[in-house]
Coordinates of C-alpha atoms and ligand atoms in Angstrom, one line a residue:
M1 CA -124.9 -85.5 -66.3
A2 CA -121.9 -86.0 -64.8
T3 CA -119.1 -84.8 -67.2
A4 CA -117.5 -87.9 -69.0
W5 CA -113.8 -86.4 -68.1
T6 CA -112.2 -89.5 -70.4
L7 CA -110.7 -88.1 -73.1
P8 CA -110.1 -91.4 -75.8
D9 CA -106.6 -92.1 -77.2
H10 CA -106.1 -90.9 -79.9
P11 CA -105.6 -93.6 -82.4
K12 CA -102.5 -92.4 -83.5
L13 CA -100.3 -90.3 -81.9
P14 CA -98.7 -91.2 -78.6
K15 CA -99.2 -89.7 -75.1
G16 CA -95.9 -88.6 -72.7
K17 CA -94.7 -85.8 -75.0
T18 CA -94.0 -82.9 -73.5
V19 CA -95.8 -79.7 -75.7
A20 CA -94.6 -76.0 -75.2
V21 CA -97.7 -73.8 -75.7
V22 CA -96.4 -70.2 -76.3
V23 CA -98.9 -67.6 -77.1
L24 CA -97.9 -64.5 -78.3
D25 CA -99.5 -61.7 -77.0
G26 CA -100.9 -59.3 -80.3
W27 CA -99.2 -60.9 -82.7
G28 CA -100.8 -61.0 -85.9
E29 CA -100.4 -61.6 -89.4
A30 CA -100.1 -58.6 -91.9
N31 CA -99.1 -56.5 -94.9
P32 CA -95.5 -56.1 -95.1
D33 CA -95.2 -52.1 -94.4
E34 CA -93.1 -49.7 -92.3
Y35 CA -96.0 -50.2 -89.6
N36 CA -96.1 -53.8 -89.5
C37 CA -93.3 -53.6 -86.5
I38 CA -93.4 -57.9 -86.7
H39 CA -92.1 -57.2 -90.3
V40 CA -89.6 -54.8 -89.8
A41 CA -88.4 -56.6 -86.5
Q42 CA -85.4 -58.9 -87.2
T43 CA -87.5 -62.3 -86.0
P44 CA -85.8 -65.1 -87.6
V45 CA -87.0 -67.8 -85.7
M46 CA -91.2 -67.0 -86.3
D47 CA -90.3 -66.7 -89.4
S48 CA -88.0 -69.5 -90.1
L49 CA -91.7 -71.6 -88.6
K50 CA -93.3 -69.4 -91.2
N51 CA -91.2 -70.7 -94.1
G52 CA -89.9 -74.2 -93.4
A53 CA -93.0 -76.2 -93.3
P54 CA -96.0 -74.5 -94.8
E55 CA -97.6 -77.6 -94.0
K56 CA -97.2 -77.3 -89.9
W57 CA -98.0 -73.5 -89.8
R58 CA -101.3 -71.7 -91.1
L59 CA -103.5 -68.6 -90.4
V60 CA -106.5 -68.7 -87.9
K61 CA -108.7 -66.5 -87.5
A62 CA -108.6 -64.3 -84.1
H63 CA -111.2 -61.4 -84.1
G64 CA -115.4 -60.9 -84.0
T65 CA -117.8 -64.0 -84.4
A66 CA -114.5 -66.7 -84.2
V67 CA -114.4 -65.6 -80.8
G68 CA -118.0 -65.0 -80.0
L69 CA -118.2 -61.1 -80.2
P70 CA -121.2 -59.0 -81.6
S71 CA -120.1 -58.8 -84.7
D72 CA -117.0 -59.6 -87.3
D73 CA -116.1 -55.4 -87.3
D74 CA -115.2 -56.0 -83.6
M75 CA -110.8 -56.1 -83.1
G76 CA -110.2 -59.4 -81.0
N77 CA -108.5 -58.6 -77.7
S78 CA -107.0 -61.5 -74.6
E79 CA -109.8 -62.4 -72.7
V80 CA -111.2 -63.3 -75.4
G81 CA -108.7 -64.8 -77.3
H82 CA -107.3 -66.7 -74.4
N83 CA -110.7 -68.2 -74.2
A84 CA -111.8 -69.6 -77.6
L85 CA -107.9 -71.3 -77.0
G86 CA -108.5 -72.9 -73.6
A87 CA -111.8 -74.1 -74.4
G88 CA -112.0 -75.3 -78.0
R89 CA -115.1 -73.8 -78.4
I90 CA -116.8 -70.8 -78.9
F91 CA -118.9 -68.9 -76.2
A92 CA -121.4 -65.8 -76.5
Q93 CA -118.9 -63.2 -74.3
G94 CA -119.7 -60.7 -72.5
A95 CA -120.1 -58.0 -75.0
K96 CA -122.7 -59.7 -76.6
L97 CA -124.5 -61.0 -74.2
V98 CA -124.9 -57.7 -72.6
D99 CA -125.9 -56.2 -76.2
S100 CA -128.7 -59.1 -75.7
A101 CA -129.9 -57.9 -71.9
L102 CA -130.5 -54.5 -73.1
A103 CA -132.0 -54.9 -76.1
S104 CA -134.7 -57.8 -74.7
G105 CA -134.7 -55.3 -71.0
K106 CA -133.9 -59.1 -69.3
I107 CA -131.3 -56.7 -67.8
Y108 CA -133.4 -55.0 -65.7
D109 CA -135.3 -58.1 -63.9
G110 CA -132.3 -59.7 -63.0
E111 CA -131.9 -60.0 -59.3
G112 CA -128.4 -57.8 -59.8
F113 CA -131.2 -55.4 -60.3
N114 CA -133.1 -55.1 -58.6
Y115 CA -130.7 -55.4 -55.6
I116 CA -129.7 -52.2 -56.6
K117 CA -132.9 -50.4 -57.1
E118 CA -133.5 -50.5 -53.6
S119 CA -131.3 -47.5 -53.7
F120 CA -133.1 -45.3 -56.3
E121 CA -135.3 -43.8 -53.7
N122 CA -132.7 -42.4 -50.9
G123 CA -129.4 -43.0 -52.2
T124 CA -127.4 -42.0 -55.8
L125 CA -126.5 -44.7 -58.6
H126 CA -123.0 -44.7 -59.4
L127 CA -121.7 -45.8 -62.7
I128 CA -117.3 -46.6 -62.3
G129 CA -116.2 -47.9 -65.8
L130 CA -114.4 -47.4 -68.9
L131 CA -115.3 -44.9 -71.1
S132 CA -114.9 -45.8 -75.1
D133 CA -116.7 -47.8 -77.7
G134 CA -113.9 -49.8 -77.5
G135 CA -116.3 -53.6 -77.4
V136 CA -112.7 -54.7 -75.2
H137 CA -113.8 -53.8 -71.8
S138 CA -116.9 -52.1 -72.0
R139 CA -118.9 -50.2 -74.6
L140 CA -120.2 -46.4 -74.6
D141 CA -124.1 -47.2 -75.9
Q142 CA -124.2 -49.8 -72.9
V143 CA -123.8 -48.1 -71.1
Q144 CA -126.3 -44.8 -72.4
L145 CA -128.8 -47.9 -72.6
L146 CA -128.7 -48.6 -68.9
L147 CA -128.4 -45.2 -68.0
K148 CA -131.8 -44.4 -69.7
G149 CA -133.2 -47.5 -68.5
A150 CA -132.1 -46.6 -64.9
S151 CA -133.0 -43.5 -65.3
E152 CA -137.0 -44.7 -66.4
R153 CA -136.7 -47.2 -63.6
G154 CA -136.4 -45.2 -60.3
A155 CA -133.0 -44.1 -60.0
K156 CA -133.3 -40.2 -59.1
R157 CA -129.5 -39.1 -58.4
I158 CA -126.8 -40.6 -60.7
R159 CA -123.0 -40.2 -60.6
V160 CA -120.7 -41.3 -63.5
H161 CA -117.1 -41.9 -62.4
I162 CA -114.9 -42.5 -66.1
L163 CA -111.7 -43.7 -67.4
T164 CA -110.9 -42.2 -70.4
D165 CA -109.1 -45.0 -73.3
G166 CA -107.3 -44.3 -75.6
R167 CA -105.7 -47.5 -75.8
D168 CA -108.7 -49.8 -77.2
V169 CA -109.6 -46.5 -79.5
L170 CA -107.6 -43.6 -80.6
D171 CA -105.5 -41.8 -78.4
G172 CA -107.4 -38.6 -78.0
S173 CA -111.0 -40.1 -78.4
S174 CA -112.0 -39.7 -75.1
I175 CA -112.4 -35.6 -75.1
G176 CA -115.1 -37.0 -77.6
F177 CA -116.6 -39.9 -75.7
V178 CA -116.9 -37.5 -72.7
E179 CA -119.3 -34.9 -74.9
T180 CA -121.7 -37.2 -75.9
L181 CA -121.7 -39.0 -72.6
E182 CA -122.3 -34.5 -71.2
N183 CA -124.8 -34.9 -73.4
D184 CA -126.6 -37.4 -72.7
L185 CA -126.8 -36.5 -69.0
S186 CA -128.1 -33.2 -69.7
Q187 CA -130.8 -34.6 -71.3
L188 CA -131.9 -36.5 -68.2
R189 CA -130.9 -33.6 -66.0
E190 CA -134.3 -31.9 -68.7
K191 CA -136.4 -34.7 -67.2
G192 CA -135.7 -34.1 -64.0
I193 CA -133.0 -36.4 -62.9
D194 CA -129.9 -35.0 -61.2
A195 CA -127.2 -36.7 -63.3
Q196 CA -123.6 -35.8 -63.5
I197 CA -119.8 -37.1 -64.3
A198 CA -118.3 -37.1 -61.0
S199 CA -115.1 -37.9 -61.4
G200 CA -112.6 -39.5 -63.9
G201 CA -108.9 -40.5 -65.1
G202 CA -106.8 -42.5 -67.7
R203 CA -107.3 -46.1 -67.4
M204 CA -103.6 -47.0 -66.9
Y205 CA -103.4 -44.2 -64.6
V206 CA -106.4 -44.8 -62.8
T207 CA -108.6 -47.9 -61.4
M208 CA -108.2 -50.6 -64.0
D209 CA -105.1 -52.1 -62.9
R210 CA -105.1 -56.3 -63.5
Y211 CA -103.5 -59.4 -61.3
E212 CA -102.9 -57.1 -58.3
N213 CA -100.2 -55.5 -60.5
D214 CA -99.8 -52.3 -58.6
W215 CA -102.8 -51.7 -56.1
G216 CA -101.6 -48.0 -55.9
V217 CA -104.0 -47.4 -59.5
V218 CA -106.9 -49.1 -57.3
K219 CA -106.2 -46.6 -55.1
R220 CA -106.2 -43.4 -57.1
G221 CA -109.3 -44.4 -58.3
W222 CA -111.2 -45.0 -54.5
D223 CA -109.5 -41.2 -53.8
A224 CA -111.7 -39.8 -56.3
Q225 CA -114.4 -42.4 -56.5
V226 CA -115.8 -43.1 -53.3
L227 CA -113.4 -40.2 -50.9
G228 CA -114.0 -37.8 -53.9
E229 CA -110.4 -36.7 -53.2
A230 CA -107.9 -35.8 -56.0
P231 CA -104.7 -33.7 -57.5
H232 CA -106.8 -32.1 -59.8
K233 CA -110.3 -30.3 -59.4
F234 CA -112.8 -29.5 -62.1
K235 CA -116.3 -28.1 -62.9
S236 CA -117.1 -30.5 -65.7
A237 CA -115.3 -33.3 -67.3
V238 CA -114.8 -32.3 -70.7
E239 CA -112.5 -29.4 -69.0
A240 CA -110.7 -32.0 -67.1
V241 CA -110.0 -33.9 -69.7
K242 CA -108.7 -31.2 -72.2
T243 CA -107.2 -29.4 -69.7
L244 CA -105.0 -32.6 -68.3
R245 CA -104.3 -33.4 -71.9
A246 CA -103.1 -30.4 -73.0
V247 CA -100.1 -31.0 -70.4
P248 CA -97.3 -32.5 -72.2
D249 CA -96.5 -36.1 -72.5
T250 CA -100.3 -37.1 -71.2
N251 CA -102.5 -39.0 -73.3
D252 CA -105.7 -40.3 -72.8
Q253 CA -104.7 -43.7 -71.1
Y254 CA -102.7 -41.9 -68.4
L255 CA -104.6 -38.7 -67.6
P256 CA -104.3 -38.0 -63.6
P257 CA -107.0 -39.0 -61.6
F258 CA -109.6 -35.7 -61.0
V259 CA -112.9 -35.2 -59.3
I260 CA -115.9 -32.6 -60.6
V261 CA -116.4 -29.8 -57.7
D262 CA -119.5 -27.6 -57.5
E263 CA -119.5 -24.1 -56.6
S264 CA -119.1 -24.3 -53.2
G265 CA -115.6 -26.9 -54.6
N266 CA -117.1 -29.9 -53.0
A267 CA -116.9 -32.8 -55.3
V268 CA -119.9 -33.7 -56.5
G269 CA -120.5 -37.5 -56.3
P270 CA -117.9 -39.4 -53.6
I271 CA -119.8 -42.9 -53.0
V272 CA -121.6 -42.9 -49.3
D273 CA -123.9 -45.1 -48.1
G274 CA -126.7 -46.5 -49.2
D275 CA -126.0 -45.4 -52.8
A276 CA -125.8 -47.6 -55.6
V277 CA -122.4 -48.7 -57.6
V278 CA -122.7 -50.3 -60.8
T279 CA -118.7 -51.3 -62.2
F280 CA -120.0 -51.0 -66.0
N281 CA -117.0 -53.1 -67.7
F282 CA -118.0 -56.6 -68.9
R283 CA -114.9 -57.5 -68.9
A284 CA -112.9 -59.2 -65.5
D285 CA -109.0 -58.4 -65.6
R286 CA -109.7 -54.8 -65.0
M287 CA -112.0 -54.6 -62.4
V288 CA -111.5 -57.6 -60.5
M289 CA -109.1 -55.6 -58.4
L290 CA -111.7 -52.5 -57.8
A291 CA -114.3 -55.3 -57.5
K292 CA -112.6 -56.5 -54.0
A293 CA -112.1 -53.4 -53.1
L294 CA -115.6 -52.5 -53.1
E295 CA -116.8 -55.6 -51.7
Y296 CA -114.5 -57.0 -49.3
A297 CA -115.0 -56.4 -45.4
D298 CA -111.7 -57.9 -44.9
F299 CA -109.0 -56.0 -47.0
D300 CA -105.5 -55.0 -46.3
K301 CA -104.5 -53.6 -50.0
F302 CA -104.5 -49.9 -49.4
D303 CA -106.1 -47.9 -46.8
R304 CA -109.7 -47.5 -47.7
V305 CA -110.3 -45.2 -45.1
R306 CA -114.3 -44.8 -45.2
V307 CA -115.6 -47.7 -46.7
P308 CA -119.4 -47.0 -47.0
K309 CA -122.0 -49.2 -47.0
I310 CA -123.4 -49.8 -50.6
R311 CA -125.5 -51.8 -52.8
Y312 CA -122.5 -52.9 -55.5
A313 CA -123.2 -55.1 -58.6
G314 CA -120.5 -55.8 -61.3
M315 CA -121.9 -55.7 -65.1
L316 CA -121.2 -59.1 -65.2
Q317 CA -119.9 -61.8 -62.1
Y318 CA -115.6 -61.2 -62.6
D319 CA -114.9 -63.8 -61.2
G320 CA -116.8 -67.0 -61.0
E321 CA -114.3 -69.1 -58.9
L322 CA -114.2 -66.7 -56.1
L323 CA -118.4 -65.6 -56.5
L324 CA -117.0 -62.0 -57.1
P325 CA -118.8 -59.2 -57.6
K326 CA -121.9 -61.4 -55.7
R327 CA -124.3 -59.1 -57.3
Y328 CA -124.1 -58.6 -60.8
L329 CA -126.5 -57.6 -64.2
V330 CA -125.9 -60.1 -66.2
S331 CA -124.7 -63.8 -66.2
P332 CA -121.6 -64.1 -67.9
P333 CA -120.5 -67.0 -70.2
E334 CA -120.5 -70.1 -68.6
I335 CA -117.4 -71.2 -70.1
E336 CA -116.8 -74.9 -68.6
R337 CA -115.2 -78.2 -69.6
T338 CA -112.5 -76.4 -70.7
S339 CA -109.2 -78.0 -71.9
G340 CA -106.8 -77.6 -69.1
E341 CA -109.6 -78.9 -66.7
Y342 CA -109.8 -82.6 -69.2
L343 CA -106.0 -82.0 -69.3
V344 CA -105.3 -82.2 -65.8
K345 CA -108.5 -84.5 -64.7
N346 CA -106.9 -87.1 -67.5
G347 CA -104.1 -87.2 -65.7
V348 CA -105.1 -87.3 -61.8
R349 CA -108.8 -87.8 -61.6
T350 CA -108.9 -91.1 -63.6
F351 CA -106.1 -92.7 -61.2
A352 CA -107.8 -91.5 -58.3
C353 CA -111.7 -93.0 -59.3
R354 CA -112.8 -96.0 -60.4
Q355 CA -111.2 -96.5 -64.2
V356 CA -108.1 -98.7 -62.0
T357 CA -106.9 -100.7 -65.0
H358 CA -106.7 -97.4 -67.4
S359 CA -105.9 -94.7 -64.9
F360 CA -103.2 -97.0 -63.6
Y361 CA -101.7 -96.7 -66.9
M362 CA -102.1 -93.0 -67.7
F363 CA -100.6 -92.0 -64.2
I364 CA -97.6 -94.3 -65.3
I365 CA -97.1 -92.7 -68.7
F366 CA -99.3 -89.3 -68.3
V367 CA -98.5 -87.5 -64.8
L368 CA -100.1 -84.2 -66.1
I369 CA -98.8 -80.9 -64.2
H370 CA -99.5 -78.0 -66.3
E371 CA -96.7 -75.1 -65.8
H372 CA -97.8 -71.7 -66.7
R373 CA -95.5 -68.7 -67.2
S374 CA -95.9 -65.4 -68.2
E375 CA -95.1 -62.1 -66.2
T376 CA -98.1 -60.1 -64.1
V377 CA -99.3 -57.9 -66.8
K378 CA -100.4 -61.3 -68.6
F379 CA -99.8 -63.5 -65.6
G380 CA -103.8 -64.4 -65.8
H381 CA -104.2 -64.6 -69.5
V382 CA -102.7 -68.3 -69.5
T383 CA -104.4 -69.1 -66.0
F384 CA -107.3 -67.1 -65.7
F385 CA -108.6 -66.7 -68.8
W386 CA -107.4 -70.2 -70.2
N387 CA -109.3 -71.9 -67.9
G388 CA -112.9 -69.9 -68.5
N389 CA -112.5 -66.9 -66.3
R390 CA -111.7 -68.7 -63.3
S391 CA -109.2 -68.1 -61.2
G392 CA -106.9 -70.4 -58.7
Y393 CA -106.0 -74.2 -59.9
F394 CA -107.9 -77.6 -61.0
D395 CA -105.6 -79.8 -59.2
E396 CA -103.1 -78.1 -56.9
S397 CA -101.1 -81.1 -56.8
K398 CA -100.6 -81.5 -60.6
E399 CA -100.4 -77.7 -61.6
E400 CA -98.5 -74.9 -61.3
Y401 CA -98.4 -71.3 -62.1
V402 CA -96.1 -69.1 -61.8
E403 CA -95.8 -65.3 -61.8
V404 CA -92.7 -63.3 -63.4
P405 CA -93.5 -59.8 -61.3
S406 CA -93.2 -56.9 -64.1
D407 CA -92.0 -53.1 -63.8
S408 CA -94.5 -51.5 -62.3
G409 CA -95.3 -48.0 -62.7
I410 CA -93.6 -47.6 -66.2
T411 CA -95.1 -47.9 -69.8
F412 CA -93.8 -50.3 -71.5
N413 CA -92.2 -48.2 -74.4
V414 CA -89.5 -47.6 -72.5
K415 CA -88.2 -51.3 -71.7
P416 CA -89.9 -52.9 -74.5
K417 CA -87.6 -56.6 -73.7
M418 CA -89.9 -56.6 -70.3
K419 CA -89.0 -60.1 -68.9
A420 CA -89.2 -62.1 -72.2
V421 CA -86.2 -63.1 -71.3
E422 CA -86.7 -64.3 -67.8
I423 CA -90.3 -66.1 -68.9
A424 CA -88.7 -68.0 -71.5
E425 CA -86.0 -69.1 -69.0
K426 CA -88.3 -70.4 -66.7
A427 CA -90.3 -72.4 -69.6
R428 CA -86.5 -73.6 -70.7
D429 CA -86.1 -74.9 -67.3
A430 CA -89.2 -76.3 -66.5
I431 CA -89.4 -78.1 -70.6
L432 CA -85.9 -79.4 -69.4
S433 CA -86.9 -80.6 -65.6
G434 CA -89.3 -83.7 -67.1
K435 CA -91.8 -83.0 -64.3
F436 CA -93.5 -81.3 -66.6
D437 CA -96.1 -82.0 -70.0
Q438 CA -97.3 -79.1 -70.6
V439 CA -95.7 -76.0 -70.5
R440 CA -97.9 -72.7 -71.4
V441 CA -96.4 -69.3 -71.9
N442 CA -97.7 -66.2 -72.3
L443 CA -94.7 -63.4 -74.3
P444 CA -96.4 -60.0 -73.5
N445 CA -94.1 -57.7 -75.8
G446 CA -96.3 -57.4 -78.8
D447 CA -99.2 -56.0 -77.2
M448 CA -97.6 -54.3 -74.4
V449 CA -96.0 -52.0 -76.6
G450 CA -97.8 -52.0 -79.3
H451 CA -100.9 -50.7 -76.9
T452 CA -97.9 -47.7 -75.9
G453 CA -97.9 -46.8 -79.6
D454 CA -94.1 -46.4 -80.4
I455 CA -93.7 -48.0 -83.1
E456 CA -89.4 -48.0 -82.6
A457 CA -89.7 -49.4 -79.0
T458 CA -92.7 -52.0 -80.6
V459 CA -89.8 -53.1 -83.4
V460 CA -87.8 -54.2 -80.5
A461 CA -90.5 -55.5 -78.3
C462 CA -91.4 -58.2 -81.3
K463 CA -87.6 -59.5 -81.8
A464 CA -87.5 -59.7 -77.9
A465 CA -90.6 -61.8 -78.4
D466 CA -89.0 -63.8 -80.8
E467 CA -85.6 -64.5 -79.2
A468 CA -87.6 -65.3 -75.9
V469 CA -89.6 -68.4 -78.7
K470 CA -86.1 -69.3 -79.3
I471 CA -84.8 -70.3 -75.9
I472 CA -88.1 -72.3 -75.5
L473 CA -87.9 -74.4 -78.8
D474 CA -84.5 -75.4 -78.3
A475 CA -85.5 -76.8 -74.6
V476 CA -88.6 -78.4 -76.6
E477 CA -85.5 -79.5 -78.9
Q478 CA -83.4 -81.2 -76.3
V479 CA -86.1 -82.7 -74.8
G480 CA -87.4 -84.4 -78.1
G481 CA -91.0 -82.6 -77.2
I482 CA -93.7 -80.8 -79.3
Y483 CA -94.6 -77.0 -79.6
L484 CA -97.4 -75.1 -80.7
V485 CA -97.0 -71.7 -81.3
T486 CA -99.8 -69.2 -81.5
A487 CA -101.8 -65.6 -80.7
D488 CA -104.2 -64.5 -79.5
H489 CA -104.7 -61.7 -81.3
G490 CA -103.3 -58.9 -83.5
N491 CA -101.5 -55.4 -82.7
A492 CA -97.9 -55.3 -83.5
E493 CA -98.5 -56.1 -86.9
D494 CA -100.2 -52.9 -87.5
M495 CA -99.5 -49.4 -86.1
V496 CA -101.6 -47.1 -88.0
K497 CA -105.1 -46.2 -88.7
R498 CA -106.0 -46.5 -92.4
N499 CA -108.6 -46.0 -95.0
K500 CA -111.1 -48.8 -96.3
A501 CA -107.9 -49.3 -99.0
G502 CA -105.1 -49.5 -96.7
K503 CA -103.6 -46.9 -96.6
P504 CA -102.6 -45.1 -93.5
L505 CA -104.5 -42.0 -92.3
L506 CA -103.2 -38.7 -91.4
D507 CA -104.6 -36.4 -88.8
K508 CA -104.9 -32.5 -88.7
S509 CA -101.7 -32.1 -88.4
G510 CA -100.9 -34.0 -90.9
A511 CA -99.5 -37.1 -89.0
I512 CA -99.9 -40.4 -89.3
Q513 CA -102.7 -41.7 -86.8
I514 CA -101.1 -44.4 -84.7
L515 CA -103.3 -47.3 -83.8
T516 CA -102.5 -48.2 -80.2
S517 CA -105.4 -51.0 -80.2
H518 CA -105.5 -54.4 -81.3
T519 CA -106.7 -55.0 -84.6
L520 CA -108.5 -57.4 -87.0
Q521 CA -106.0 -59.5 -88.6
P522 CA -105.8 -63.3 -88.7
V523 CA -102.7 -65.0 -86.1
P524 CA -100.4 -67.8 -86.9
V525 CA -100.4 -71.4 -85.5
A526 CA -97.2 -73.5 -85.8
I527 CA -96.8 -76.7 -84.9
G528 CA -93.6 -78.7 -84.5
G529 CA -90.5 -80.0 -83.2
P530 CA -88.9 -83.6 -83.3
G531 CA -91.5 -85.2 -80.7
L532 CA -94.3 -84.3 -83.3
H533 CA -95.5 -87.4 -85.1
P534 CA -93.9 -86.9 -88.3
G535 CA -96.9 -87.9 -90.7
V536 CA -99.0 -84.6 -88.5
K537 CA -99.7 -81.6 -90.9
F538 CA -102.9 -79.5 -90.9
R539 CA -105.8 -80.0 -92.3
S540 CA -107.2 -78.3 -95.4
D541 CA -110.4 -79.1 -94.9
I542 CA -111.5 -76.4 -92.2
E543 CA -111.6 -73.6 -94.2
T544 CA -112.0 -70.7 -91.3
P545 CA -111.2 -72.2 -88.3
G546 CA -110.1 -69.8 -85.3
L547 CA -108.3 -69.6 -82.4
A548 CA -110.8 -72.4 -80.8
N549 CA -109.6 -75.2 -82.9
V550 CA -106.3 -74.8 -81.5
A551 CA -107.7 -76.8 -77.8
A552 CA -108.7 -79.5 -79.9
T553 CA -104.7 -79.9 -81.7
V554 CA -103.3 -79.3 -78.4
M555 CA -105.2 -81.9 -77.0
N556 CA -104.4 -84.2 -79.4
L557 CA -101.0 -83.6 -79.5
H558 CA -100.8 -84.8 -76.0
G559 CA -102.4 -88.2 -77.3
F560 CA -106.2 -86.9 -76.6
E561 CA -109.1 -87.2 -78.9
A562 CA -110.9 -83.8 -78.2
P563 CA -114.4 -83.9 -76.8
A564 CA -116.7 -84.5 -79.3
D565 CA -118.7 -80.8 -78.6
Y566 CA -114.7 -79.5 -79.3
E567 CA -114.1 -77.0 -82.4
P568 CA -112.3 -79.3 -85.0
T569 CA -108.7 -79.8 -84.1
L570 CA -106.2 -78.4 -87.3
I571 CA -104.5 -81.7 -87.4
E572 CA -104.9 -84.9 -89.4
V573 CA -101.9 -87.9 -88.8
A574 CA -101.4 -89.3 -92.3
D575 CA -99.9 -92.7 -92.4
N576 CA -96.3 -92.7 -93.6
Ligands
3PG601 O1 -106.8 -54.4 -70.9 C1 -106.4 -54.6 -72.2 O2 -104.9 -53.8 -72.1 C2 -106.5 -53.3 -73.2 O3 -108.0 -52.9 -73.6 C3 -106.3 -54.6 -74.2 O4 -105.3 -55.6 -74.2 P1 -105.6 -57.2 -73.8 O5 -106.7 -57.3 -74.6 O6 -104.4 -57.7 -75.3 O7 -105.1 -57.3 -72.8
MN602 MN1 -103.2 -60.3 -75.6
MN603 MN1 -103.6 -56.3 -76.0

């Protein structure tokens, strides 16, 4: 059935207000203590939203089943958080879809697996991805099942190219994951399968860049994985990780690339003609660049030196618009009819097609042009993820996506303010220009600096994000607009691993265990601004709302009712 794109008018809320949608990345709500960097930081603007208008500030769930993850033990993340914010519904996410496909065995019946299987007789099966149980980009138990399943279905020679984590899991945990994998591979070897780890490196330094921020990262991985060349050579991956971690100031996230070599010093697993490759991350953003390098014939981002003729499949298809990669083991969630697409179509499509009278009215009062700003490390969050893992515009004439380049080649604790002011100033200018009805931004500081585990720097980061919010809210004030400030998941509000009672855990040496990852905490949603109808307040009848309830709320703020199958709006309008 054709989609009915026209949204009903909201019975009480007007159209034509400028709406600023601000997503604070990694900004959850937690008990105030010394490891809550948001609490420790001076954040007068966010504090005033919380304390100034209790009926216009509330918490929503940003993790687990509320955002389509397998269980409520799964922390939120940017992909699922922004997907829910933009799509207004909860879709079973990659982690869950891969779980079911493995459990039912359907993964082995699909086109993707049958394609790579053609290489099993004469070639090697290479698995490349993030080795941890973080559940954000990949999960070790899924890799274990895939190894078992592939070997039972004829893979005779297997090479695993690992990326160590320390970002979605504790730093230092990489050794345990490598040992677990080594154990599995040795069991396969006992069954006569030639299975080994072939290369590795830390996720932030090798392979897993995103949004084309730094192709050098992908090249380092390519050299090790495909060419079998790296500055460090070891006989085993456990030895590699232990040795490289012993160097001062290194951590799991930033381990240099290494290859595993045989007795004669030759790399054990370069990728060659006839091999099969699976990138086993289910999350797209940090695998798209490698997918391009593996799949595109025309490629000029770095010199690939040798481009093997391989059969390549992603765990999922990473980009539904680019159809990248062409082959994949599990179909991604079909996140369609996102709020962004609806809103664009209600500004323009109605004008262009049949509903002439209505559309003319719409056109005059609602030329909808979105402006989306963020710096490169988070750029795609308010575009790609927001739009249901889809790159590109819905209607280029009505949308503008602008990117503020990130600093590259540094860890963000060095510059915790990042480009927050630049992002906010661009948003401010867009709001003041009067050309845009929705200005959507992501402020990355709490998250990007939170992931470094540097508490002092994260406090500076939170203050910087708060200052950026002020710049944006001041502009909203000037144009008589509306704001909705929220976050995609927690991070900076809790920087320490805790026991069940909430007490910080200590490591063997008595030091606190720093939490570099996201959290299970809820996030705030605050609305306001001079353009907000005075009767608007948060409903009290939605008991456990989540991020998916935000899309209908934003549609209301633009003067529309949300589609019936969207999660309900958070707001109601009292007659006064
Ligand atoms: O990719 C990352 O940086 C982390 O694994 C998750 O962080 P994000 O979900 O905030 O991007
Ligand atoms: Mn995030
Ligand atoms: Mn993050």
